[in-house]
Coordinates of C-alpha atoms in Angstrom, one line a residue:
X933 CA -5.5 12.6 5.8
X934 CA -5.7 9.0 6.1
X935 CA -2.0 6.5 6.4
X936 CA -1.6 3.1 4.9
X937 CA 0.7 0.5 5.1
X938 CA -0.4 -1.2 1.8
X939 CA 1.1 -5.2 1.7
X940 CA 0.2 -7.9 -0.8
X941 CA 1.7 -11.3 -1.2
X942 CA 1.1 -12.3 -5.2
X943 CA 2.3 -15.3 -6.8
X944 CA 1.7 -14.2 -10.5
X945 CA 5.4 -12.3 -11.6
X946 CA 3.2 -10.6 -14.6
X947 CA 0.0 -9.4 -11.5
X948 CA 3.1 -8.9 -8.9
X949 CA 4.5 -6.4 -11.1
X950 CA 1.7 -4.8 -12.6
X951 CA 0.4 -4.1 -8.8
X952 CA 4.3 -2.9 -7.3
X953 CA 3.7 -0.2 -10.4
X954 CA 0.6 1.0 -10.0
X955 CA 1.0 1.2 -5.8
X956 CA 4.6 3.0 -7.1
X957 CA 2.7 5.5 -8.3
X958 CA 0.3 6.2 -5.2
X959 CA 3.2 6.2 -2.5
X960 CA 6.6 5.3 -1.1
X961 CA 7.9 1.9 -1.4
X962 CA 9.4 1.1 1.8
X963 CA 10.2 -3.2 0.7
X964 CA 9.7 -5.5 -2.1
X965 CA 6.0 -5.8 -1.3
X966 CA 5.3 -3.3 1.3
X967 CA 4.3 0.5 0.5
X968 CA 3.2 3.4 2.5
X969 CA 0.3 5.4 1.1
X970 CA -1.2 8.6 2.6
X971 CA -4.9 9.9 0.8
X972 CA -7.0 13.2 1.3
X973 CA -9.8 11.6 0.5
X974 CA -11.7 8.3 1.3
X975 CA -12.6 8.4 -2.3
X976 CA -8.8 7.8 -3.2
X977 CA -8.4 5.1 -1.4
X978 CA -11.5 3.2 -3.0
X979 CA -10.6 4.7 -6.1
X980 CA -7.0 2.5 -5.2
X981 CA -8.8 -0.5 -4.2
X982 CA -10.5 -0.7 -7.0
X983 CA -7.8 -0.7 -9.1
X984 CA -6.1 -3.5 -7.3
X985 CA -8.9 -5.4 -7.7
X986 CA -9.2 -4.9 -11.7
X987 CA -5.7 -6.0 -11.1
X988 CA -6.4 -9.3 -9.6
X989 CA -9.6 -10.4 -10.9
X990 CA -8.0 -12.7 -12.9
X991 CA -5.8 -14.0 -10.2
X992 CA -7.3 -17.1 -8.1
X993 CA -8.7 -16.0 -5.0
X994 CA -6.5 -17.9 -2.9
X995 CA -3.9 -15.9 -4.5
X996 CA -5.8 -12.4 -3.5
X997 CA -3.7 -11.1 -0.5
X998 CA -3.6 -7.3 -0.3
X999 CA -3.7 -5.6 3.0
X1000 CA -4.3 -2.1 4.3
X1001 CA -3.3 -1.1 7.7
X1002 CA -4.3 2.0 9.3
X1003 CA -1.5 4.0 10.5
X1004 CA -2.6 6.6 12.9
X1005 CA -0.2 9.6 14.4
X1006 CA 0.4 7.5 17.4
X1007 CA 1.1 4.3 15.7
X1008 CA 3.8 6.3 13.2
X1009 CA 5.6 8.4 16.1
X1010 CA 6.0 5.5 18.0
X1011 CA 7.4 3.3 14.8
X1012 CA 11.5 3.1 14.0
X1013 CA 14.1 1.1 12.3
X1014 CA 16.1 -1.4 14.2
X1015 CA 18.6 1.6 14.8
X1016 CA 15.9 3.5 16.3
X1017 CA 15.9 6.3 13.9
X1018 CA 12.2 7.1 13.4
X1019 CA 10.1 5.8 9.9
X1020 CA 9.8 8.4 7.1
X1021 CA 7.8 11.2 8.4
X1022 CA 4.5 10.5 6.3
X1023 CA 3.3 11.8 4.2
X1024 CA 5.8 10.6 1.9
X1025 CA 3.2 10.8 -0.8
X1026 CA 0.1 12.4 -0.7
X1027 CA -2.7 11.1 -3.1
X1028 CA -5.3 13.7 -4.5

């Protein structure tokens, strides 16, 4: 099983929100534009990113910022709040 911290800075409120949906379905969202997404498959996550970009292919390019970053076991055990209490034990969502 694969983690992502899935980020995405979109100008559009109508592309914003149909995007903050979609990714509310595929995981946990942890702020306004940040989510954490966990997938079985490699295949779910292109299936994902190939949503988002049906999403934004109307957008302008320059306007095209979504991010995925890896989150391996070490990254996540070593990751906490600013009280220390460790992040959400992933999977908080699992993606089949």
């Amino acid at each position: 099983m694969k983690h992502y911290l899935i980020c995405f800075d979109i100008q559009d409120d109508k592309v914003r929100a149909r995007l903050s949906r979609l990714l509310e379905k595929m995981g946990q969202r942890v702020q306004g534009s940040v989510f954490e997404c966990s997938f079985k498959t490699p295949d779910r996550k292109k299936a994902l990113e190939l949503q988002i970009k049906q999403i934004l292919k109307k957008s302008p390019v320059e306007e095209r910022n979504v991010r995925f970053y890896n989150l391996n076991k070490d990254t996540i055990k070593h990751s906490h709040d600013i009280h220390g209490n460790p992040i959400a034990n992933l999977p908080a969502f699992v993606v089949l």
